[in-house]
Short mmCIF file of C-alpha atoms in Angstrom, two decimals:
data_model
loop_
_atom_site.label_atom_id
_atom_site.label_comp_id
_atom_site.label_asym_id
_atom_site.label_seq_id
_atom_site.Cartn_x
_atom_site.Cartn_y
_atom_site.Cartn_z
CA MET A 1 31.61 32.32 15.92
CA ILE A 2 33.06 30.94 19.15
CA ILE A 3 35.61 28.62 17.55
CA GLU A 4 36.81 28.02 14.02
CA ALA A 5 37.62 24.54 12.74
CA GLU A 6 39.65 23.75 9.62
CA LEU A 7 39.56 20.29 8.06
CA ARG A 8 42.90 18.99 6.83
CA SER A 9 43.38 15.71 5.00
CA THR A 10 46.59 13.77 4.45
CA LYS A 11 47.12 10.49 2.63
CA ARG A 12 49.62 7.79 3.46
CA TRP A 13 50.39 4.20 2.54
CA GLU A 14 50.01 1.38 5.05
CA LEU A 15 50.61 -2.35 4.90
CA THR A 16 47.74 -4.76 5.24
CA ALA A 17 47.97 -7.64 7.71
CA GLU A 18 49.24 -9.91 4.89
CA GLY A 19 51.68 -7.19 3.82
CA GLU A 20 53.15 -6.98 7.33
CA GLU A 21 53.62 -10.76 7.35
CA ILE A 22 55.48 -10.68 4.01
CA ALA A 23 57.66 -7.75 5.16
CA ARG A 24 58.63 -9.86 8.12
CA GLU A 25 58.99 -13.38 6.61
CA GLY A 26 59.33 -12.81 2.87
CA SER A 27 56.98 -13.10 -0.10
CA HIS A 28 55.07 -16.27 -0.92
CA GLU A 29 57.17 -16.92 -4.03
CA ALA A 30 60.44 -16.46 -2.12
CA ARG A 31 59.31 -18.85 0.58
CA VAL A 32 58.35 -21.41 -2.05
CA PHE A 33 61.78 -21.03 -3.71
CA ARG A 34 63.60 -21.53 -0.38
CA SER A 35 61.54 -24.63 0.40
CA ILE A 36 62.73 -26.48 -2.76
CA PRO A 37 65.90 -28.56 -2.13
CA PRO A 38 68.52 -29.13 -4.90
CA GLU A 39 67.04 -32.55 -5.72
CA GLY A 40 63.61 -30.94 -6.25
CA LEU A 41 60.26 -31.35 -4.52
CA ALA A 42 57.11 -33.18 -5.54
CA GLN A 43 54.49 -30.67 -6.78
CA SER A 44 51.76 -32.24 -4.68
CA GLU A 45 53.89 -31.81 -1.55
CA LEU A 46 54.72 -28.22 -2.53
CA MET A 47 51.07 -27.34 -2.86
CA ARG A 48 50.43 -28.40 0.72
CA LEU A 49 52.78 -25.70 2.04
CA PRO A 50 51.12 -22.55 3.57
CA SER A 51 52.36 -20.38 0.68
CA GLY A 52 52.25 -23.16 -1.90
CA LYS A 53 49.44 -22.14 -4.25
CA VAL A 54 50.14 -18.39 -4.47
CA GLY A 55 53.91 -18.78 -4.26
CA PHE A 56 54.08 -21.47 -6.96
CA SER A 57 52.16 -19.28 -9.45
CA LYS A 58 54.32 -16.19 -8.78
CA ALA A 59 57.59 -18.15 -8.79
CA MET A 60 56.70 -19.70 -12.14
CA SER A 61 55.89 -16.22 -13.54
CA ASN A 62 59.29 -14.98 -12.32
CA LYS A 63 60.97 -18.06 -13.93
CA TRP A 64 62.58 -19.06 -10.62
CA ILE A 65 61.33 -22.66 -10.80
CA ARG A 66 60.31 -25.26 -13.35
CA VAL A 67 58.12 -28.37 -13.35
CA ASP A 68 59.33 -31.74 -14.60
CA LYS A 69 56.24 -33.72 -15.50
CA SER A 70 58.26 -36.77 -16.61
CA ALA A 71 59.49 -37.64 -13.12
CA ALA A 72 58.79 -41.20 -12.03
CA ASP A 73 56.88 -40.22 -8.87
CA GLY A 74 54.78 -37.56 -10.57
CA PRO A 75 55.39 -33.87 -11.41
CA ARG A 76 58.42 -32.51 -9.62
CA VAL A 77 59.48 -28.89 -9.07
CA PHE A 78 63.16 -27.79 -9.42
CA ARG A 79 64.99 -24.51 -9.00
CA VAL A 80 65.99 -22.70 -12.18
CA VAL A 81 68.31 -20.13 -10.53
CA ASP A 82 70.68 -20.46 -7.60
CA SER A 83 69.36 -17.46 -5.64
CA VAL A 84 66.68 -14.77 -5.84
CA GLU A 85 66.14 -11.24 -4.58
CA ASP A 86 62.80 -10.78 -2.83
CA GLU A 87 61.76 -7.44 -4.33
CA VAL A 88 58.26 -7.66 -2.87
CA GLN A 89 59.64 -7.90 0.68
CA ARG A 90 62.09 -5.05 0.01
CA ARG A 91 59.36 -2.72 -1.28
CA LEU A 92 57.07 -3.48 1.63
CA GLN A 93 59.89 -2.80 4.07
CA LEU A 94 60.42 0.61 2.43
CA VAL A 95 56.77 1.46 3.00
CA GLN A 96 57.00 0.15 6.54
CA GLY A 97 59.95 2.47 7.13
CA GLY A 98 58.03 5.52 5.86
CA GLN A 99 59.76 5.67 2.46
CA ALA A 100 56.78 4.88 0.24
CA GLU A 101 57.68 7.79 -2.04
CA LYS A 102 60.70 5.79 -3.29
CA LEU A 103 58.31 3.36 -4.98
CA GLY A 104 56.96 4.10 -8.43
CA GLU A 105 53.25 4.24 -9.23
CA LYS A 106 53.46 0.89 -11.07
CA GLU A 107 55.10 -0.81 -8.09
CA ARG A 108 52.50 0.56 -5.65
CA SER A 109 49.69 -0.46 -7.98
CA GLU A 110 51.03 -4.03 -8.16
CA LEU A 111 51.20 -4.26 -4.36
CA ARG A 112 47.64 -2.93 -4.08
CA LYS A 113 46.37 -5.56 -6.53
CA ARG A 114 47.89 -8.24 -4.31
CA LYS A 115 46.13 -6.61 -1.33
CA LEU A 116 49.43 -6.04 0.45
CA LEU A 117 49.21 -2.25 0.45
CA THR A 118 46.39 0.22 1.10
CA GLU A 119 46.04 3.98 0.92
CA VAL A 120 44.74 5.61 4.12
CA THR A 121 43.27 9.12 4.33
CA LEU A 122 43.86 10.81 7.66
CA LYS A 123 41.48 13.66 8.49
CA THR A 124 42.30 16.15 11.22
CA TYR A 125 40.60 19.29 12.46
CA TRP A 126 42.67 22.35 13.42
CA VAL A 127 40.71 24.34 15.99
CA SER A 128 41.33 28.03 16.75
CA LYS A 129 39.58 30.82 18.63
CA GLY A 130 36.71 32.53 16.84
CA SER A 131 35.61 36.16 16.88
CA ALA A 132 33.11 35.49 19.72
CA PHE A 133 35.41 33.28 21.80
CA SER A 134 35.03 33.69 25.54
CA THR A 135 35.97 31.72 28.62
CA SER A 136 32.74 32.73 30.39
CA ILE A 137 29.26 31.47 29.54
CA SER A 138 26.51 34.07 29.08
CA LYS A 139 22.88 33.13 28.61
CA GLN A 140 21.35 34.41 25.40
CA GLU A 141 17.96 36.03 25.69
CA THR A 142 15.11 34.50 23.72
CA GLU A 143 12.41 37.12 24.36
CA LEU A 144 12.33 40.91 24.38
CA SER A 145 10.44 41.99 27.51
CA PRO A 146 8.77 45.38 28.24
CA GLU A 147 11.23 45.88 31.13
CA MET A 148 14.20 45.60 28.74
CA ILE A 149 12.67 48.22 26.47
CA SER A 150 11.82 50.70 29.28
CA SER A 151 15.23 50.38 30.96
CA GLY A 152 17.22 50.22 27.74
CA SER A 153 19.05 47.13 28.96
CA TRP A 154 18.24 45.33 25.69
CA ARG A 155 21.16 47.20 24.09
CA ASP A 156 23.69 45.25 26.22
CA ARG A 157 21.93 41.88 26.19
CA PRO A 158 22.95 39.06 23.80
CA PHE A 159 19.92 37.69 21.93
CA LYS A 160 19.60 34.25 20.46
CA PRO A 161 19.08 34.52 16.69
CA TYR A 162 15.68 33.45 15.39
CA ASN A 163 15.45 30.45 13.06
CA PHE A 164 12.57 31.35 10.78
CA LEU A 165 12.92 28.02 8.90
CA ALA A 166 12.30 25.87 11.99
CA HIS A 167 9.08 23.85 12.09
CA GLY A 168 6.63 24.52 14.88
CA VAL A 169 5.18 21.89 17.20
CA LEU A 170 2.21 20.16 15.59
CA PRO A 171 -0.95 20.70 17.66
CA ASP A 172 -2.89 17.68 18.86
CA SER A 173 -5.72 16.91 16.48
CA GLY A 174 -7.99 14.15 15.28
CA HIS A 175 -7.25 11.97 12.27
CA LEU A 176 -9.55 10.50 9.65
CA HIS A 177 -9.88 6.73 9.53
CA PRO A 178 -8.74 5.16 6.20
CA LEU A 179 -12.35 4.15 5.50
CA LEU A 180 -13.45 7.78 5.75
CA LYS A 181 -10.63 8.90 3.46
CA VAL A 182 -11.61 6.42 0.75
CA ARG A 183 -15.30 7.23 1.31
CA THR A 184 -14.56 10.90 0.65
CA GLN A 185 -12.95 10.02 -2.68
CA PHE A 186 -15.91 7.87 -3.78
CA ARG A 187 -18.35 10.58 -2.71
CA GLN A 188 -16.43 13.16 -4.73
CA ILE A 189 -16.58 10.94 -7.82
CA PHE A 190 -20.38 10.61 -7.53
CA LEU A 191 -20.78 14.36 -7.07
CA GLU A 192 -18.58 15.03 -10.13
CA MET A 193 -20.91 12.78 -12.15
CA GLY A 194 -23.96 14.79 -11.06
CA PHE A 195 -25.40 12.38 -8.47
CA THR A 196 -27.42 13.39 -5.40
CA GLU A 197 -26.73 11.71 -2.05
CA MET A 198 -29.66 9.77 -0.58
CA PRO A 199 -30.52 9.96 3.15
CA THR A 200 -29.26 6.74 4.78
CA ASP A 201 -29.53 7.58 8.48
CA ASN A 202 -31.90 4.73 9.38
CA PHE A 203 -29.84 1.66 10.30
CA ILE A 204 -33.08 0.05 11.54
CA GLU A 205 -35.35 -0.80 8.64
CA SER A 206 -38.60 -2.69 8.18
CA SER A 207 -38.64 -5.94 6.25
CA PHE A 208 -41.03 -4.23 3.84
CA TRP A 209 -38.48 -1.67 2.58
CA ASN A 210 -35.53 -4.03 2.95
CA PHE A 211 -37.10 -7.00 1.12
CA ASP A 212 -40.74 -6.74 0.00
CA ALA A 213 -40.46 -3.43 -1.87
CA LEU A 214 -37.57 -4.97 -3.83
CA PHE A 215 -39.80 -7.85 -5.01
CA GLN A 216 -37.91 -10.31 -2.80
CA PRO A 217 -40.29 -13.08 -1.64
CA GLN A 218 -40.94 -13.63 2.06
CA GLN A 219 -39.67 -17.21 1.92
CA HIS A 220 -36.29 -16.12 0.46
CA PRO A 221 -33.30 -17.62 2.40
CA ALA A 222 -31.78 -14.14 2.94
CA ARG A 223 -34.74 -13.36 5.26
CA ASP A 224 -33.82 -16.13 7.71
CA GLN A 225 -32.33 -15.31 11.11
CA HIS A 226 -29.01 -16.91 10.22
CA ASP A 227 -28.51 -14.21 7.56
CA THR A 228 -30.27 -11.18 9.07
CA PHE A 229 -30.34 -9.43 12.47
CA PHE A 230 -34.00 -8.98 13.58
CA LEU A 231 -34.96 -6.62 16.41
CA ARG A 232 -36.82 -7.67 19.56
CA ASP A 233 -37.79 -4.15 20.63
CA PRO A 234 -39.35 -2.53 18.71
CA ALA A 235 -40.14 -5.72 16.86
CA GLU A 236 -42.47 -4.21 14.25
CA ALA A 237 -42.73 -1.08 12.13
CA LEU A 238 -46.01 0.74 12.76
CA GLN A 239 -46.04 3.22 9.87
CA LEU A 240 -46.06 1.98 6.29
CA PRO A 241 -47.61 3.56 3.14
CA MET A 242 -50.58 1.18 3.05
CA ASP A 243 -51.75 1.94 -0.49
CA TYR A 244 -48.26 1.10 -1.73
CA VAL A 245 -48.15 -1.93 0.59
CA HIS A 246 -51.35 -3.31 -0.99
CA ARG A 247 -49.88 -2.94 -4.52
CA VAL A 248 -46.72 -4.77 -3.42
CA LYS A 249 -48.81 -7.52 -1.79
CA ARG A 250 -50.82 -8.00 -4.98
CA THR A 251 -47.66 -8.14 -7.13
CA HIS A 252 -46.11 -10.81 -4.85
CA SER A 253 -49.18 -13.00 -4.39
CA GLN A 254 -51.14 -12.53 -7.64
CA GLY A 255 -48.72 -10.93 -10.08
CA GLY A 256 -49.24 -7.91 -12.27
CA TYR A 257 -47.45 -5.46 -14.55
CA GLY A 258 -46.73 -8.32 -16.95
CA SER A 259 -45.52 -10.67 -14.17
CA GLN A 260 -47.19 -13.72 -12.64
CA GLY A 261 -45.66 -12.96 -9.23
CA TYR A 262 -44.59 -15.62 -6.74
CA LYS A 263 -48.07 -17.10 -6.06
CA TYR A 264 -47.91 -17.32 -2.27
CA ASN A 265 -49.83 -15.96 0.72
CA TRP A 266 -48.08 -12.61 1.42
CA LYS A 267 -48.29 -11.62 5.12
CA LEU A 268 -48.29 -8.05 6.43
CA GLU A 269 -46.92 -9.09 9.85
CA GLU A 270 -43.84 -10.50 8.09
CA ALA A 271 -43.33 -7.22 6.24
CA ARG A 272 -43.58 -5.22 9.50
CA LYS A 273 -40.64 -7.02 11.19
CA ASN A 274 -37.83 -4.64 12.07
CA LEU A 275 -34.23 -5.52 11.29
CA LEU A 276 -30.78 -4.05 10.83
CA ARG A 277 -30.72 -3.26 7.12
CA THR A 278 -28.79 -5.80 5.05
CA HIS A 279 -28.12 -3.40 2.15
CA THR A 280 -28.50 0.26 1.25
CA THR A 281 -30.87 -0.73 -1.58
CA SER A 282 -33.63 -0.18 0.99
CA ALA A 283 -32.65 3.50 0.96
CA SER A 284 -32.76 3.39 -2.86
CA ALA A 285 -36.30 1.96 -2.71
CA ARG A 286 -37.41 4.80 -0.41
CA ALA A 287 -35.79 7.40 -2.68
CA LEU A 288 -37.43 5.95 -5.81
CA TYR A 289 -40.83 5.82 -4.07
CA ARG A 290 -40.51 9.53 -3.17
CA LEU A 291 -39.47 10.25 -6.76
CA ALA A 292 -42.56 8.43 -8.07
CA GLN A 293 -44.85 10.69 -6.01
CA LYS A 294 -43.56 13.79 -7.82
CA LYS A 295 -45.58 14.62 -10.92
CA PRO A 296 -44.50 14.93 -13.63
CA PHE A 297 -41.62 12.46 -13.46
CA THR A 298 -38.14 14.01 -13.39
CA PRO A 299 -35.00 11.93 -14.18
CA ALA A 300 -32.73 11.49 -11.17
CA LYS A 301 -29.33 10.13 -10.17
CA TYR A 302 -28.83 9.00 -6.58
CA PHE A 303 -25.96 7.50 -4.59
CA SER A 304 -25.33 6.32 -1.05
CA ILE A 305 -22.34 5.17 1.00
CA ASP A 306 -23.25 3.81 4.40
CA ARG A 307 -23.18 0.90 6.81
CA VAL A 308 -25.11 -2.37 6.46
CA PHE A 309 -25.38 -5.42 8.72
CA ARG A 310 -25.43 -9.16 8.03
CA ASN A 311 -25.19 -12.22 10.24
CA GLU A 312 -21.87 -13.33 8.72
CA THR A 313 -19.24 -15.72 10.07
CA LEU A 314 -16.33 -13.51 11.07
CA ASP A 315 -13.01 -14.11 9.33
CA ALA A 316 -10.18 -12.16 7.67
CA THR A 317 -12.46 -10.81 4.92
CA HIS A 318 -15.94 -10.76 6.50
CA LEU A 319 -17.50 -8.78 9.35
CA ALA A 320 -21.06 -8.57 10.66
CA GLU A 321 -21.14 -4.92 9.54
CA PHE A 322 -19.58 -3.25 6.53
CA HIS A 323 -20.13 -0.35 4.15
CA GLN A 324 -21.94 -0.51 0.81
CA ILE A 325 -21.54 1.92 -2.09
CA GLU A 326 -24.58 2.19 -4.34
CA GLY A 327 -25.45 4.22 -7.44
CA VAL A 328 -28.92 4.54 -9.02
CA VAL A 329 -30.03 6.28 -12.23
CA ALA A 330 -33.73 6.68 -13.16
CA ASP A 331 -34.71 7.92 -16.62
CA HIS A 332 -36.80 7.13 -19.68
CA GLY A 333 -35.68 4.21 -21.83
CA LEU A 334 -32.48 3.23 -20.02
CA THR A 335 -30.95 -0.01 -21.30
CA LEU A 336 -28.14 -2.40 -20.49
CA GLY A 337 -25.89 -0.34 -22.77
CA HIS A 338 -26.51 2.75 -20.67
CA LEU A 339 -25.64 0.77 -17.53
CA MET A 340 -22.35 -0.44 -19.04
CA GLY A 341 -21.51 3.10 -20.17
CA VAL A 342 -22.13 4.59 -16.71
CA LEU A 343 -20.12 1.78 -15.10
CA ARG A 344 -17.25 2.41 -17.51
CA GLU A 345 -17.24 6.13 -16.62
CA PHE A 346 -17.51 5.42 -12.89
CA PHE A 347 -14.70 2.87 -12.73
CA THR A 348 -12.48 4.95 -15.04
CA LYS A 349 -12.55 7.68 -12.39
CA LEU A 350 -11.31 5.04 -9.94
CA GLY A 351 -8.38 4.23 -12.22
CA ILE A 352 -9.95 0.93 -13.36
CA THR A 353 -10.04 0.80 -17.16
CA GLN A 354 -10.13 -2.91 -18.04
CA LEU A 355 -13.66 -4.20 -17.39
CA ARG A 356 -15.62 -7.36 -18.09
CA PHE A 357 -19.31 -8.00 -17.47
CA LYS A 358 -20.68 -11.42 -16.52
CA PRO A 359 -24.41 -12.35 -16.39
CA ALA A 360 -25.67 -12.91 -12.84
CA TYR A 361 -28.91 -13.30 -10.86
CA ASN A 362 -30.39 -10.86 -8.34
CA PRO A 363 -33.97 -11.06 -7.04
CA TYR A 364 -34.75 -7.42 -7.83
CA THR A 365 -32.74 -6.75 -11.03
CA GLU A 366 -33.17 -8.27 -14.47
CA PRO A 367 -30.89 -8.40 -16.35
CA SER A 368 -28.08 -8.50 -13.77
CA MET A 369 -24.30 -8.34 -14.23
CA GLU A 370 -21.22 -8.90 -12.11
CA VAL A 371 -18.42 -6.46 -12.89
CA PHE A 372 -14.84 -7.76 -13.13
CA SER A 373 -11.58 -5.84 -13.47
CA TYR A 374 -8.12 -7.08 -14.40
CA HIS A 375 -5.82 -6.84 -11.36
CA GLN A 376 -2.28 -6.10 -12.53
CA GLY A 377 -0.72 -7.25 -9.25
CA LEU A 378 -2.60 -10.56 -9.05
CA ARG A 379 -2.53 -10.97 -12.86
CA LYS A 380 -6.13 -12.16 -12.95
CA TRP A 381 -9.70 -10.86 -13.24
CA VAL A 382 -11.34 -10.03 -9.87
CA GLU A 383 -14.93 -9.06 -9.06
CA VAL A 384 -15.30 -5.36 -8.21
CA GLY A 385 -19.07 -4.91 -8.09
CA ASN A 386 -22.60 -6.01 -8.95
CA SER A 387 -25.15 -4.29 -11.16
CA GLY A 388 -28.46 -4.59 -12.99
CA ILE A 389 -31.74 -2.98 -14.07
CA PHE A 390 -34.49 -2.88 -11.43
CA ARG A 391 -37.42 -5.16 -12.30
CA PRO A 392 -40.81 -3.67 -13.33
CA GLU A 393 -42.37 -5.62 -10.41
CA MET A 394 -40.35 -3.34 -8.11
CA LEU A 395 -40.76 -0.01 -9.95
CA LEU A 396 -44.35 0.02 -11.23
CA PRO A 397 -46.06 -0.52 -7.83
CA MET A 398 -44.22 2.61 -6.65
CA GLY A 399 -46.03 4.65 -9.29
CA LEU A 400 -43.17 5.24 -11.72
CA PRO A 401 -44.16 5.53 -15.43
CA GLU A 402 -43.96 2.34 -17.49
CA ASN A 403 -41.26 3.67 -19.84
CA VAL A 404 -38.93 4.61 -16.95
CA SER A 405 -36.02 2.27 -16.26
CA VAL A 406 -33.69 2.34 -13.27
CA ILE A 407 -30.10 1.10 -13.54
CA ALA A 408 -28.12 0.42 -10.37
CA TRP A 409 -24.80 -0.93 -9.18
CA GLY A 410 -23.01 -1.46 -5.89
CA LEU A 411 -19.72 -2.47 -4.32
CA SER A 412 -18.17 -2.57 -0.86
CA LEU A 413 -16.07 0.20 0.67
CA GLU A 414 -13.81 -2.10 2.71
CA ARG A 415 -12.29 -4.05 -0.20
CA PRO A 416 -10.84 -1.04 -2.11
CA THR A 417 -9.67 0.44 1.22
CA MET A 418 -7.81 -2.77 2.13
CA ILE A 419 -6.20 -2.86 -1.33
CA LYS A 420 -5.29 0.84 -1.21
CA TYR A 421 -3.61 0.64 2.22
CA GLY A 422 -2.19 -2.90 1.95
CA ILE A 423 -4.34 -4.40 4.73
CA ASN A 424 -4.86 -8.17 4.55
CA ASN A 425 -7.18 -8.68 7.53
CA ILE A 426 -10.38 -6.65 7.73
CA ARG A 427 -10.23 -6.82 11.54
CA GLU A 428 -7.12 -4.63 11.36
CA LEU A 429 -9.25 -1.99 9.60
CA VAL A 430 -12.54 -2.12 11.55
CA GLY A 431 -13.27 -3.14 15.13
CA HIS A 432 -12.06 -2.79 18.69
CA LYS A 433 -8.58 -4.18 17.89
CA VAL A 434 -7.69 -1.48 15.37
CA ASN A 435 -4.23 0.02 15.93
CA LEU A 436 -4.81 3.76 16.38
CA GLN A 437 -1.27 4.45 15.17
CA MET A 438 -2.36 3.03 11.79
CA VAL A 439 -5.11 5.66 11.68
CA TYR A 440 -2.57 8.36 12.55
CA ASP A 441 0.01 7.25 9.96
CA SER A 442 -2.28 6.43 7.01
CA PRO A 443 -1.67 8.84 4.11
CA LEU A 444 -4.26 10.73 2.10
CA CYS A 445 -6.26 8.62 -0.33
CA ARG A 446 -5.82 9.37 -4.02
CA LEU A 447 -7.58 7.03 -6.43
CA ASP A 448 -5.19 7.57 -9.34
CA ALA A 449 -6.83 7.35 -12.76
CA GLU A 450 -4.86 5.93 -15.64
CA PRO A 451 -4.62 8.12 -18.79
CA GLY A 452 -6.09 7.10 -22.12
CA PRO A 453 -9.49 5.77 -23.17
CA PRO A 454 -10.88 2.85 -21.15
CA ARG A 455 -11.00 -0.58 -22.73
CA THR A 456 -14.30 -2.34 -22.05
CA GLN A 457 -14.82 -5.93 -23.08
CA GLY A 458 -18.15 -7.57 -23.71
CA THR A 459 -19.93 -10.21 -21.72
CA ALA A 460 -17.57 -12.87 -20.39
#
């Protein structure tokens, strides 16, 4: 140690600014007493004096003055004694002269209550030479070199001690976007529930898989250009499973499988139009079609999390592209009760235990349900997803057995991410104006599950 420092503390009493004034000019009560002439002084006039209010109260407590309320011109204050000794001034002068020890604890306490006296702690450091004190500066070595070892000079060199608790410099590295962190959590939940991830690498999709295979009619408003991005080049899909296409055409235009269809002239050229997929349900349709070609039928559970595109008006909550999370279960005899049970298990793993289901309409599911959860922060029920059972008009043309049902549900990835990370504007999460520091600083995503059995309420 080069130097040694010893901390020493001493306490002393000092006068406040008001205390110094009283030590110099007298206490408030003494000044009030001296201001009263033998014939007395009107109380209202006394109160206008600088020390009037405080001095009057203290002088009355000391029984130096009295008030005559029967005076003709109002209450009047008179002296009770001929002279007084200003003990407050005397005690403060003792402290000012360095003789605070002559005051008793009760007297000091009274002065402190009146904010005339304060206790000050004075800290000082006494510095002395240490065992390694030197008037010359020698550089400490930080590395042991081969030359030092061969020459033996290391024995006479001072070495800087190693701090094994010091943190190293963090290497430059990439950072996951908040969307990818939340996506990883959702993907893990699906895998824990035994689902298989569907291939979703085709952003460009034909209208057939995006709409027609889902039993969505060709005159549906969602197929207009103001809702969907159509491609100019290549404008049409050349390869489609034509036997399946013919079954879909017949179901749309003539009906079948217990349905009367839509009764319109279905056009192949409309089904061939290429577009940017508007939902990942097109990937679900492809996966279910592949499943139907496998004989015998084997129950399956699929999921996907990927990007979709819609011709939306951009605002704080809508973009032209976003991510959709979708789950699909295909098995014999699945019912609405199975769908509600799977949804309850899925959302429980997200930490959402209070659910409500509301009837809804979707072109390719019947029955359909919107899923609502109670938001503790907003204190109201908010929509968290959509669900339903795929229609026979969609499944049977694929070749699936008649007693096989497919339940499905979906939700967006952006909404839970914005809630998780406290982001109010979706353009601060996705797009060219994203603050990269936000990506760097965003913590790991943990979708905390609440303990206890989930409470599921019936149809709202």
